[in-house]
mmCIF file of N, CA and C in Angstrom:
data_model
loop_
_atom_site.group_PDB
_atom_site.id
_atom_site.type_symbol
_atom_site.label_atom_id
_atom_site.label_comp_id
_atom_site.label_asym_id
_atom_site.label_seq_id
_atom_site.Cartn_x
_atom_site.Cartn_y
_atom_site.Cartn_z
ATOM 1 N N GLU A 199 0.796 -1.185 -0.012
ATOM 2 C CA GLU A 199 0.002 -0.009 0.000
ATOM 3 C C GLU A 199 0.853 1.276 -0.032
ATOM 4 N N ARG A 200 1.918 1.269 0.791
ATOM 5 C CA ARG A 200 2.820 2.410 0.862
ATOM 6 C C ARG A 200 3.549 2.596 -0.439
ATOM 7 N N LEU A 201 4.011 1.494 -1.071
ATOM 8 C CA LEU A 201 4.651 1.583 -2.340
ATOM 9 C C LEU A 201 3.740 2.136 -3.377
ATOM 10 N N ALA A 202 2.500 1.709 -3.385
ATOM 11 C CA ALA A 202 1.521 2.270 -4.362
ATOM 12 C C ALA A 202 1.334 3.765 -4.161
ATOM 13 N N ARG A 203 1.226 4.181 -2.899
ATOM 14 C CA ARG A 203 1.116 5.622 -2.587
ATOM 15 C C ARG A 203 2.312 6.395 -3.050
ATOM 16 N N ALA A 204 3.503 5.849 -2.764
ATOM 17 C CA ALA A 204 4.733 6.575 -3.217
ATOM 18 C C ALA A 204 4.774 6.687 -4.786
ATOM 19 N N ARG A 205 4.355 5.629 -5.447
ATOM 20 C CA ARG A 205 4.371 5.700 -6.960
ATOM 21 C C ARG A 205 3.355 6.738 -7.445
ATOM 22 N N THR A 206 2.178 6.733 -6.779
ATOM 23 C CA THR A 206 1.169 7.713 -7.190
ATOM 24 C C THR A 206 1.708 9.192 -6.967
ATOM 25 N N LEU A 207 2.292 9.444 -5.833
ATOM 26 C CA LEU A 207 2.840 10.750 -5.535
ATOM 27 C C LEU A 207 3.961 11.154 -6.513
ATOM 28 N N LEU A 208 4.867 10.178 -6.790
ATOM 29 C CA LEU A 208 5.922 10.434 -7.789
ATOM 30 C C LEU A 208 5.342 10.782 -9.135
ATOM 31 N N ASP A 209 4.271 10.112 -9.471
ATOM 32 C CA ASP A 209 3.652 10.381 -10.770
ATOM 33 C C ASP A 209 2.990 11.789 -10.794
ATOM 34 N N GLU A 210 2.422 12.130 -9.626
ATOM 35 C CA GLU A 210 1.788 13.493 -9.527
ATOM 36 C C GLU A 210 2.815 14.648 -9.600
ATOM 37 N N VAL A 211 4.031 14.408 -9.161
ATOM 38 C CA VAL A 211 5.034 15.464 -9.253
ATOM 39 C C VAL A 211 5.943 15.303 -10.501
ATOM 40 N N GLY A 212 5.548 14.390 -11.393
ATOM 41 C CA GLY A 212 6.220 14.146 -12.627
ATOM 42 C C GLY A 212 7.564 13.413 -12.559
ATOM 43 N N LEU A 213 7.676 12.521 -11.531
ATOM 44 C CA LEU A 213 8.907 11.750 -11.414
ATOM 45 C C LEU A 213 8.667 10.254 -11.477
ATOM 46 N N ALA A 214 7.559 9.822 -12.124
ATOM 47 C CA ALA A 214 7.292 8.367 -12.221
ATOM 48 C C ALA A 214 8.435 7.603 -12.867
ATOM 49 N N ASP A 215 9.083 8.174 -13.874
ATOM 50 C CA ASP A 215 10.145 7.513 -14.567
ATOM 51 C C ASP A 215 11.464 7.504 -13.745
ATOM 52 N N PHE A 216 11.499 8.172 -12.648
ATOM 53 C CA PHE A 216 12.686 8.244 -11.860
ATOM 54 C C PHE A 216 12.517 7.629 -10.460
ATOM 55 N N ALA A 217 11.565 6.718 -10.300
ATOM 56 C CA ALA A 217 11.253 6.119 -9.020
ATOM 57 C C ALA A 217 12.446 5.386 -8.400
ATOM 58 N N SER A 218 13.198 4.786 -9.298
ATOM 59 C CA SER A 218 14.408 4.057 -8.779
ATOM 60 C C SER A 218 15.730 4.737 -8.917
ATOM 61 N N ALA A 219 15.642 6.062 -9.329
ATOM 62 C CA ALA A 219 16.904 6.837 -9.464
ATOM 63 C C ALA A 219 17.543 7.137 -8.140
ATOM 64 N N LEU A 220 18.830 7.210 -8.055
ATOM 65 C CA LEU A 220 19.542 7.621 -6.905
ATOM 66 C C LEU A 220 19.501 9.134 -6.709
ATOM 67 N N PRO A 221 19.509 9.605 -5.511
ATOM 68 C CA PRO A 221 19.392 11.143 -5.317
ATOM 69 C C PRO A 221 20.387 11.964 -6.156
ATOM 70 N N GLN A 222 21.634 11.445 -6.300
ATOM 71 C CA GLN A 222 22.594 12.249 -7.050
ATOM 72 C C GLN A 222 22.308 12.289 -8.529
ATOM 73 N N ALA A 223 21.405 11.478 -9.022
ATOM 74 C CA ALA A 223 21.035 11.478 -10.404
ATOM 75 C C ALA A 223 19.954 12.491 -10.701
ATOM 76 N N LEU A 224 19.396 13.106 -9.696
ATOM 77 C CA LEU A 224 18.286 14.092 -9.884
ATOM 78 C C LEU A 224 18.786 15.528 -9.981
ATOM 79 N N SER A 225 18.126 16.253 -10.845
ATOM 80 C CA SER A 225 18.457 17.683 -10.921
ATOM 81 C C SER A 225 17.848 18.406 -9.689
ATOM 82 N N GLY A 226 18.189 19.732 -9.516
ATOM 83 C CA GLY A 226 17.641 20.421 -8.456
ATOM 84 C C GLY A 226 16.135 20.479 -8.401
ATOM 85 N N GLY A 227 15.536 20.718 -9.574
ATOM 86 C CA GLY A 227 14.073 20.732 -9.655
ATOM 87 C C GLY A 227 13.472 19.400 -9.338
ATOM 88 N N MET A 228 14.138 18.333 -9.851
ATOM 89 C CA MET A 228 13.609 16.984 -9.523
ATOM 90 C C MET A 228 13.758 16.670 -8.049
ATOM 91 N N ALA A 229 14.796 17.111 -7.395
ATOM 92 C CA ALA A 229 14.999 16.934 -6.017
ATOM 93 C C ALA A 229 13.902 17.628 -5.188
ATOM 94 N N GLN A 230 13.518 18.821 -5.614
ATOM 95 C CA GLN A 230 12.495 19.567 -4.982
ATOM 96 C C GLN A 230 11.142 18.852 -5.089
ATOM 97 N N ARG A 231 10.882 18.349 -6.301
ATOM 98 C CA ARG A 231 9.644 17.649 -6.573
ATOM 99 C C ARG A 231 9.586 16.347 -5.711
ATOM 100 N N ALA A 232 10.713 15.659 -5.587
ATOM 101 C CA ALA A 232 10.825 14.450 -4.706
ATOM 102 C C ALA A 232 10.501 14.822 -3.258
ATOM 103 N N ALA A 233 11.027 16.005 -2.844
ATOM 104 C CA ALA A 233 10.834 16.405 -1.479
ATOM 105 C C ALA A 233 9.368 16.722 -1.182
ATOM 106 N N ILE A 234 8.698 17.302 -2.162
ATOM 107 C CA ILE A 234 7.302 17.595 -2.050
ATOM 108 C C ILE A 234 6.522 16.330 -1.958
ATOM 109 N N ALA A 235 6.791 15.341 -2.872
ATOM 110 C CA ALA A 235 6.161 14.042 -2.802
ATOM 111 C C ALA A 235 6.373 13.358 -1.457
ATOM 112 N N ARG A 236 7.595 13.403 -0.970
ATOM 113 C CA ARG A 236 7.891 12.741 0.317
ATOM 114 C C ARG A 236 7.078 13.427 1.457
ATOM 115 N N ALA A 237 6.998 14.743 1.410
ATOM 116 C CA ALA A 237 6.218 15.440 2.473
ATOM 117 C C ALA A 237 4.719 15.105 2.431
ATOM 118 N N LEU A 238 4.206 14.847 1.158
ATOM 119 C CA LEU A 238 2.802 14.571 1.033
ATOM 120 C C LEU A 238 2.525 13.167 1.380
ATOM 121 N N ALA A 239 3.493 12.306 1.450
ATOM 122 C CA ALA A 239 3.236 10.845 1.788
ATOM 123 C C ALA A 239 2.515 10.570 3.068
ATOM 124 N N THR A 240 2.701 11.438 3.985
ATOM 125 C CA THR A 240 2.094 11.252 5.323
ATOM 126 C C THR A 240 0.685 11.950 5.350
ATOM 127 N N GLU A 241 0.250 12.463 4.249
ATOM 128 C CA GLU A 241 -1.006 13.198 4.149
ATOM 129 C C GLU A 241 -1.176 14.237 5.244
ATOM 130 N N PRO A 242 -0.226 15.187 5.258
ATOM 131 C CA PRO A 242 -0.234 16.229 6.284
ATOM 132 C C PRO A 242 -1.367 17.165 6.133
ATOM 133 N N ALA A 243 -1.892 17.725 7.239
ATOM 134 C CA ALA A 243 -2.882 18.748 7.213
ATOM 135 C C ALA A 243 -2.229 20.074 6.828
ATOM 136 N N VAL A 244 -0.936 20.239 7.204
ATOM 137 C CA VAL A 244 -0.187 21.495 6.902
ATOM 138 C C VAL A 244 1.152 21.043 6.340
ATOM 139 N N LEU A 245 1.537 21.737 5.219
ATOM 140 C CA LEU A 245 2.792 21.562 4.582
ATOM 141 C C LEU A 245 3.566 22.866 4.648
ATOM 142 N N LEU A 246 4.749 22.807 5.277
ATOM 143 C CA LEU A 246 5.622 24.040 5.448
ATOM 144 C C LEU A 246 6.670 23.949 4.364
ATOM 145 N N LEU A 247 6.759 25.078 3.606
ATOM 146 C CA LEU A 247 7.713 25.190 2.513
ATOM 147 C C LEU A 247 8.567 26.467 2.745
ATOM 148 N N ASP A 248 9.850 26.229 3.075
ATOM 149 C CA ASP A 248 10.727 27.390 3.306
ATOM 150 C C ASP A 248 11.621 27.630 2.092
ATOM 151 N N GLU A 249 11.357 28.601 1.367
ATOM 152 C CA GLU A 249 12.095 28.917 0.104
ATOM 153 C C GLU A 249 12.313 27.716 -0.801
ATOM 154 N N PRO A 250 11.236 26.985 -1.103
ATOM 155 C CA PRO A 250 11.384 25.764 -1.844
ATOM 156 C C PRO A 250 11.899 25.896 -3.270
ATOM 157 N N PHE A 251 11.839 27.067 -3.814
ATOM 158 C CA PHE A 251 12.235 27.218 -5.292
ATOM 159 C C PHE A 251 13.401 28.196 -5.411
ATOM 160 N N SER A 252 14.013 28.628 -4.343
ATOM 161 C CA SER A 252 14.997 29.687 -4.394
ATOM 162 C C SER A 252 16.274 29.328 -5.133
ATOM 163 N N ALA A 253 16.623 28.051 -5.164
ATOM 164 C CA ALA A 253 17.877 27.612 -5.790
ATOM 165 C C ALA A 253 17.714 27.201 -7.274
ATOM 166 N N LEU A 254 16.435 27.396 -7.774
ATOM 167 C CA LEU A 254 16.130 26.933 -9.127
ATOM 168 C C LEU A 254 16.188 28.084 -10.103
ATOM 169 N N ASP A 255 16.443 27.766 -11.381
ATOM 170 C CA ASP A 255 16.391 28.675 -12.488
ATOM 171 C C ASP A 255 14.963 29.125 -12.666
ATOM 172 N N ALA A 256 14.775 30.274 -13.341
ATOM 173 C CA ALA A 256 13.405 30.886 -13.504
ATOM 174 C C ALA A 256 12.470 29.948 -14.163
ATOM 175 N N PHE A 257 12.875 29.247 -15.257
ATOM 176 C CA PHE A 257 12.017 28.328 -15.962
ATOM 177 C C PHE A 257 11.551 27.182 -15.057
ATOM 178 N N THR A 258 12.483 26.559 -14.398
ATOM 179 C CA THR A 258 12.201 25.422 -13.487
ATOM 180 C C THR A 258 11.317 25.838 -12.352
ATOM 181 N N ARG A 259 11.601 27.045 -11.794
ATOM 182 C CA ARG A 259 10.816 27.645 -10.758
ATOM 183 C C ARG A 259 9.366 27.771 -11.131
ATOM 184 N N ALA A 260 9.109 28.388 -12.329
ATOM 185 C CA ALA A 260 7.742 28.555 -12.845
ATOM 186 C C ALA A 260 7.046 27.202 -13.050
ATOM 187 N N GLN A 261 7.764 26.221 -13.542
ATOM 188 C CA GLN A 261 7.141 24.957 -13.755
ATOM 189 C C GLN A 261 6.759 24.276 -12.413
ATOM 190 N N LEU A 262 7.630 24.398 -11.436
ATOM 191 C CA LEU A 262 7.370 23.836 -10.115
ATOM 192 C C LEU A 262 6.248 24.556 -9.345
ATOM 193 N N GLN A 263 6.174 25.846 -9.556
ATOM 194 C CA GLN A 263 5.019 26.590 -8.914
ATOM 195 C C GLN A 263 3.749 26.105 -9.511
ATOM 196 N N ASP A 264 3.735 25.883 -10.810
ATOM 197 C CA ASP A 264 2.459 25.312 -11.427
ATOM 198 C C ASP A 264 2.168 23.991 -10.981
ATOM 199 N N ARG A 265 3.205 23.129 -10.849
ATOM 200 C CA ARG A 265 3.069 21.755 -10.383
ATOM 201 C C ARG A 265 2.604 21.758 -8.915
ATOM 202 N N LEU A 266 3.144 22.671 -8.082
ATOM 203 C CA LEU A 266 2.735 22.731 -6.670
ATOM 204 C C LEU A 266 1.189 23.060 -6.541
ATOM 205 N N ILE A 267 0.758 24.036 -7.390
ATOM 206 C CA ILE A 267 -0.693 24.365 -7.341
ATOM 207 C C ILE A 267 -1.521 23.141 -7.750
ATOM 208 N N ALA A 268 -1.104 22.380 -8.775
ATOM 209 C CA ALA A 268 -1.832 21.215 -9.236
ATOM 210 C C ALA A 268 -1.908 20.163 -8.114
ATOM 211 N N VAL A 269 -0.799 19.877 -7.435
ATOM 212 C CA VAL A 269 -0.734 18.951 -6.258
ATOM 213 C C VAL A 269 -1.604 19.474 -5.217
ATOM 214 N N TRP A 270 -1.558 20.714 -4.864
ATOM 215 C CA TRP A 270 -2.354 21.327 -3.802
ATOM 216 C C TRP A 270 -3.836 21.151 -4.157
ATOM 217 N N GLU A 271 -4.248 21.338 -5.415
ATOM 218 C CA GLU A 271 -5.589 21.227 -5.780
ATOM 219 C C GLU A 271 -6.129 19.791 -5.538
ATOM 220 N N ARG A 272 -5.293 18.808 -5.636
ATOM 221 C CA ARG A 272 -5.676 17.420 -5.431
ATOM 222 C C ARG A 272 -5.725 17.026 -3.941
ATOM 223 N N HIS A 273 -4.772 17.530 -3.199
ATOM 224 C CA HIS A 273 -4.640 17.092 -1.828
ATOM 225 C C HIS A 273 -5.153 18.038 -0.791
ATOM 226 N N ARG A 274 -5.141 19.287 -1.109
ATOM 227 C CA ARG A 274 -5.594 20.436 -0.261
ATOM 228 C C ARG A 274 -5.093 20.527 1.164
ATOM 229 N N PRO A 275 -3.762 20.362 1.295
ATOM 230 C CA PRO A 275 -3.176 20.641 2.634
ATOM 231 C C PRO A 275 -3.092 22.158 2.727
ATOM 232 N N THR A 276 -3.043 22.611 3.989
ATOM 233 C CA THR A 276 -2.782 24.022 4.170
ATOM 234 C C THR A 276 -1.248 24.207 3.897
ATOM 235 N N LEU A 277 -0.911 25.207 2.997
ATOM 236 C CA LEU A 277 0.474 25.411 2.678
ATOM 237 C C LEU A 277 0.896 26.697 3.369
ATOM 238 N N MET A 278 2.078 26.675 3.990
ATOM 239 C CA MET A 278 2.697 27.860 4.537
ATOM 240 C C MET A 278 4.025 27.988 3.723
ATOM 241 N N LEU A 279 4.065 28.992 2.948
ATOM 242 C CA LEU A 279 5.231 29.175 2.053
ATOM 243 C C LEU A 279 5.966 30.406 2.468
ATOM 244 N N VAL A 280 7.275 30.254 2.772
ATOM 245 C CA VAL A 280 8.139 31.306 3.031
ATOM 246 C C VAL A 280 8.947 31.681 1.793
ATOM 247 N N THR A 281 8.876 32.902 1.376
ATOM 248 C CA THR A 281 9.581 33.337 0.155
ATOM 249 C C THR A 281 9.974 34.786 0.289
ATOM 250 N N HIS A 282 11.065 35.095 -0.437
ATOM 251 C CA HIS A 282 11.445 36.488 -0.581
ATOM 252 C C HIS A 282 11.085 37.083 -1.996
ATOM 253 N N ASP A 283 10.405 36.171 -2.731
ATOM 254 C CA ASP A 283 10.029 36.504 -4.083
ATOM 255 C C ASP A 283 8.577 37.002 -4.117
ATOM 256 N N ILE A 284 8.381 38.323 -4.329
ATOM 257 C CA ILE A 284 7.047 38.846 -4.240
ATOM 258 C C ILE A 284 6.107 38.253 -5.289
ATOM 259 N N GLU A 285 6.598 38.082 -6.516
ATOM 260 C CA GLU A 285 5.756 37.513 -7.543
ATOM 261 C C GLU A 285 5.385 36.100 -7.194
ATOM 262 N N GLU A 286 6.283 35.345 -6.660
ATOM 263 C CA GLU A 286 5.958 33.973 -6.267
ATOM 264 C C GLU A 286 4.847 33.983 -5.216
ATOM 265 N N ALA A 287 4.973 34.811 -4.211
ATOM 266 C CA ALA A 287 3.950 34.922 -3.204
ATOM 267 C C ALA A 287 2.602 35.304 -3.856
ATOM 268 N N LEU A 288 2.592 36.237 -4.710
ATOM 269 C CA LEU A 288 1.361 36.656 -5.296
ATOM 270 C C LEU A 288 0.670 35.550 -6.250
ATOM 271 N N ALA A 289 1.604 34.809 -6.845
ATOM 272 C CA ALA A 289 1.135 33.785 -7.775
ATOM 273 C C ALA A 289 0.548 32.567 -6.979
ATOM 274 N N LEU A 290 1.082 32.307 -5.845
ATOM 275 C CA LEU A 290 0.736 31.034 -5.184
ATOM 276 C C LEU A 290 -0.197 31.222 -3.950
ATOM 277 N N ALA A 291 -0.171 32.344 -3.317
ATOM 278 C CA ALA A 291 -0.790 32.477 -2.027
ATOM 279 C C ALA A 291 -2.305 32.894 -2.108
ATOM 280 N N ASP A 292 -3.044 32.558 -1.045
ATOM 281 C CA ASP A 292 -4.374 33.118 -0.844
ATOM 282 C C ASP A 292 -4.239 34.327 0.125
ATOM 283 N N ARG A 293 -3.162 34.339 0.871
ATOM 284 C CA ARG A 293 -2.902 35.412 1.814
ATOM 285 C C ARG A 293 -1.377 35.637 1.871
ATOM 286 N N VAL A 294 -0.979 36.879 1.802
ATOM 287 C CA VAL A 294 0.467 37.210 1.884
ATOM 288 C C VAL A 294 0.615 38.014 3.179
ATOM 289 N N VAL A 295 1.525 37.513 4.008
ATOM 290 C CA VAL A 295 1.830 38.250 5.259
ATOM 291 C C VAL A 295 3.206 38.864 5.076
ATOM 292 N N ILE A 296 3.244 40.255 5.202
ATOM 293 C CA ILE A 296 4.472 40.952 4.892
ATOM 294 C C ILE A 296 5.191 41.226 6.193
ATOM 295 N N MET A 297 6.471 40.772 6.217
ATOM 296 C CA MET A 297 7.280 40.957 7.510
ATOM 297 C C MET A 297 8.385 42.005 7.192
ATOM 298 N N ARG A 298 8.774 42.711 8.163
ATOM 299 C CA ARG A 298 9.823 43.639 8.112
ATOM 300 C C ARG A 298 10.722 43.607 9.306
ATOM 301 N N GLY A 299 11.957 44.036 9.098
ATOM 302 C CA GLY A 299 12.909 44.297 10.143
ATOM 303 C C GLY A 299 13.437 43.084 10.981
ATOM 304 N N ARG A 300 14.414 43.454 11.763
ATOM 305 C CA ARG A 300 14.943 42.417 12.712
ATOM 306 C C ARG A 300 14.713 43.005 14.091
ATOM 307 N N PRO A 301 14.088 42.299 14.985
ATOM 308 C CA PRO A 301 13.576 40.914 14.746
ATOM 309 C C PRO A 301 12.374 41.055 13.861
ATOM 310 N N GLY A 302 12.110 39.986 13.117
ATOM 311 C CA GLY A 302 11.013 39.900 12.137
ATOM 312 C C GLY A 302 9.718 40.228 12.788
ATOM 313 N N ARG A 303 9.004 41.180 12.186
ATOM 314 C CA ARG A 303 7.657 41.548 12.730
ATOM 315 C C ARG A 303 6.679 41.588 11.572
ATOM 316 N N ILE A 304 5.434 41.166 11.811
ATOM 317 C CA ILE A 304 4.382 41.271 10.823
ATOM 318 C C ILE A 304 4.068 42.721 10.599
ATOM 319 N N HIS A 305 4.193 43.197 9.355
ATOM 320 C CA HIS A 305 3.899 44.611 9.053
ATOM 321 C C HIS A 305 2.452 44.730 8.583
ATOM 322 N N SER A 306 2.042 43.834 7.657
ATOM 323 C CA SER A 306 0.728 43.883 7.125
ATOM 324 C C SER A 306 0.359 42.579 6.453
ATOM 325 N N GLU A 307 -0.795 42.521 6.003
ATOM 326 C CA GLU A 307 -1.388 41.257 5.397
ATOM 327 C C GLU A 307 -2.209 41.691 4.198
ATOM 328 N N MET A 308 -2.128 40.838 3.166
ATOM 329 C CA MET A 308 -2.916 41.033 1.965
ATOM 330 C C MET A 308 -3.627 39.726 1.593
ATOM 331 N N ARG A 309 -4.943 39.812 1.501
ATOM 332 C CA ARG A 309 -5.701 38.667 1.058
ATOM 333 C C ARG A 309 -5.907 38.644 -0.467
ATOM 334 N N LEU A 310 -5.739 37.595 -1.056
ATOM 335 C CA LEU A 310 -5.833 37.465 -2.556
ATOM 336 C C LEU A 310 -7.014 36.583 -2.878
ATOM 337 N N ASP A 311 -8.006 37.171 -3.485
ATOM 338 C CA ASP A 311 -9.235 36.400 -3.808
ATOM 339 C C ASP A 311 -9.354 36.002 -5.245
ATOM 340 N N SER A 312 -8.365 36.337 -6.080
ATOM 341 C CA SER A 312 -8.422 35.961 -7.513
ATOM 342 C C SER A 312 -8.160 34.487 -7.688
ATOM 343 N N SER A 313 -8.701 33.921 -8.738
ATOM 344 C CA SER A 313 -8.529 32.511 -8.989
ATOM 345 C C SER A 313 -7.130 32.270 -9.615
ATOM 346 N N ARG A 314 -6.783 31.022 -9.668
ATOM 347 C CA ARG A 314 -5.498 30.627 -10.298
ATOM 348 C C ARG A 314 -5.730 29.917 -11.627
ATOM 349 N N PRO A 315 -4.802 29.984 -12.538
ATOM 350 C CA PRO A 315 -3.497 30.635 -12.445
ATOM 351 C C PRO A 315 -3.634 32.191 -12.557
ATOM 352 N N ARG A 316 -2.734 32.846 -11.926
ATOM 353 C CA ARG A 316 -2.709 34.260 -11.886
ATOM 354 C C ARG A 316 -1.651 34.782 -12.882
ATOM 355 N N LYS A 317 -2.142 35.678 -13.802
ATOM 356 C CA LYS A 317 -1.164 36.190 -14.794
ATOM 357 C C LYS A 317 -0.398 37.322 -14.176
ATOM 358 N N ARG A 318 0.923 37.211 -14.312
ATOM 359 C CA ARG A 318 1.780 38.234 -13.749
ATOM 360 C C ARG A 318 1.781 39.536 -14.530
ATOM 361 N N SER A 319 1.277 39.487 -15.721
ATOM 362 C CA SER A 319 1.332 40.656 -16.616
ATOM 363 C C SER A 319 0.065 41.515 -16.458
ATOM 364 N N THR A 320 -0.894 41.151 -15.627
ATOM 365 C CA THR A 320 -2.126 41.877 -15.511
ATOM 366 C C THR A 320 -1.921 43.123 -14.660
ATOM 367 N N PRO A 321 -2.660 44.170 -14.864
ATOM 368 C CA PRO A 321 -2.573 45.388 -14.025
ATOM 369 C C PRO A 321 -2.827 45.097 -12.550
ATOM 370 N N SER A 322 -3.800 44.216 -12.259
ATOM 371 C CA SER A 322 -4.085 43.945 -10.824
ATOM 372 C C SER A 322 -2.896 43.249 -10.110
ATOM 373 N N PHE A 323 -2.246 42.336 -10.859
ATOM 374 C CA PHE A 323 -1.117 41.677 -10.290
ATOM 375 C C PHE A 323 -0.005 42.666 -10.008
ATOM 376 N N GLN A 324 0.259 43.571 -10.927
ATOM 377 C CA GLN A 324 1.330 44.575 -10.802
ATOM 378 C C GLN A 324 0.945 45.540 -9.685
ATOM 379 N N ALA A 325 -0.318 45.887 -9.501
ATOM 380 C CA ALA A 325 -0.780 46.780 -8.468
ATOM 381 C C ALA A 325 -0.514 46.169 -7.041
ATOM 382 N N ARG A 326 -0.781 44.823 -6.980
ATOM 383 C CA ARG A 326 -0.566 44.185 -5.705
ATOM 384 C C ARG A 326 0.922 44.140 -5.395
ATOM 385 N N LYS A 327 1.728 43.939 -6.475
ATOM 386 C CA LYS A 327 3.150 43.848 -6.212
ATOM 387 C C LYS A 327 3.679 45.262 -5.805
ATOM 388 N N ASP A 328 3.172 46.305 -6.417
ATOM 389 C CA ASP A 328 3.595 47.649 -5.984
ATOM 390 C C ASP A 328 3.184 47.977 -4.590
ATOM 391 N N ARG A 329 1.987 47.468 -4.110
ATOM 392 C CA ARG A 329 1.578 47.648 -2.752
ATOM 393 C C ARG A 329 2.532 46.992 -1.768
ATOM 394 N N ILE A 330 2.998 45.781 -2.116
ATOM 395 C CA ILE A 330 3.955 45.121 -1.268
ATOM 396 C C ILE A 330 5.258 45.868 -1.205
ATOM 397 N N LEU A 331 5.772 46.243 -2.434
ATOM 398 C CA LEU A 331 7.038 47.025 -2.463
ATOM 399 C C LEU A 331 6.927 48.287 -1.603
ATOM 400 N N ASP A 332 5.781 48.931 -1.710
ATOM 401 C CA ASP A 332 5.515 50.125 -0.906
ATOM 402 C C ASP A 332 5.586 49.792 0.605
ATOM 403 N N ALA A 333 4.935 48.716 1.002
ATOM 404 C CA ALA A 333 4.937 48.341 2.391
ATOM 405 C C ALA A 333 6.333 47.999 2.889
ATOM 406 N N LEU A 334 7.227 47.577 1.958
ATOM 407 C CA LEU A 334 8.568 47.313 2.395
ATOM 408 C C LEU A 334 9.492 48.482 2.191
ATOM 409 N N ASN A 335 8.910 49.595 1.829
ATOM 410 C CA ASN A 335 9.716 50.835 1.545
ATOM 411 C C ASN A 335 10.697 50.662 0.411
ATOM 412 N N LEU A 336 10.278 49.914 -0.590
ATOM 413 C CA LEU A 336 11.070 49.698 -1.799
ATOM 414 C C LEU A 336 10.393 50.380 -2.959
ATOM 415 N N THR A 337 11.179 50.804 -3.901
ATOM 416 C CA THR A 337 10.624 51.464 -5.081
ATOM 417 C C THR A 337 10.370 50.390 -6.167
ATOM 418 N N PRO A 338 9.148 50.411 -6.751
ATOM 419 C CA PRO A 338 8.895 49.486 -7.829
ATOM 420 C C PRO A 338 9.901 49.715 -8.988
ATOM 421 N N ALA A 339 10.314 48.598 -9.548
ATOM 422 C CA ALA A 339 11.305 48.708 -10.610
ATOM 423 C C ALA A 339 10.649 49.093 -11.941
#
């Protein structure tokens, strides 16, 4: 039963063909997908993700963000994602908590009610990004 569950999860994250591969044979993106599958194996109510895509190139990061949304839609755990990437937060989150300073303090919160996938090129997406940059006292690029 556990083996069947593992195979199902590997298939969901796009690693069915690498079920018997050694860890050193996996790319960074593949290793991240394997980590997500491993975390989902216990059917958690909450999945904590700390900068899960930070070491990946932009193309792989975008693919894995889409894959994460698809996996979330099937399993529906609560996801808590820590990221320094504003666009990533806006693309993935239902709620963005903005922290500032040391020690880290919650500055503000933004609820996102738009459906997914969210297009980063829309005026509403850019307006939300600008609001976060403003909250962080950063100038939009």
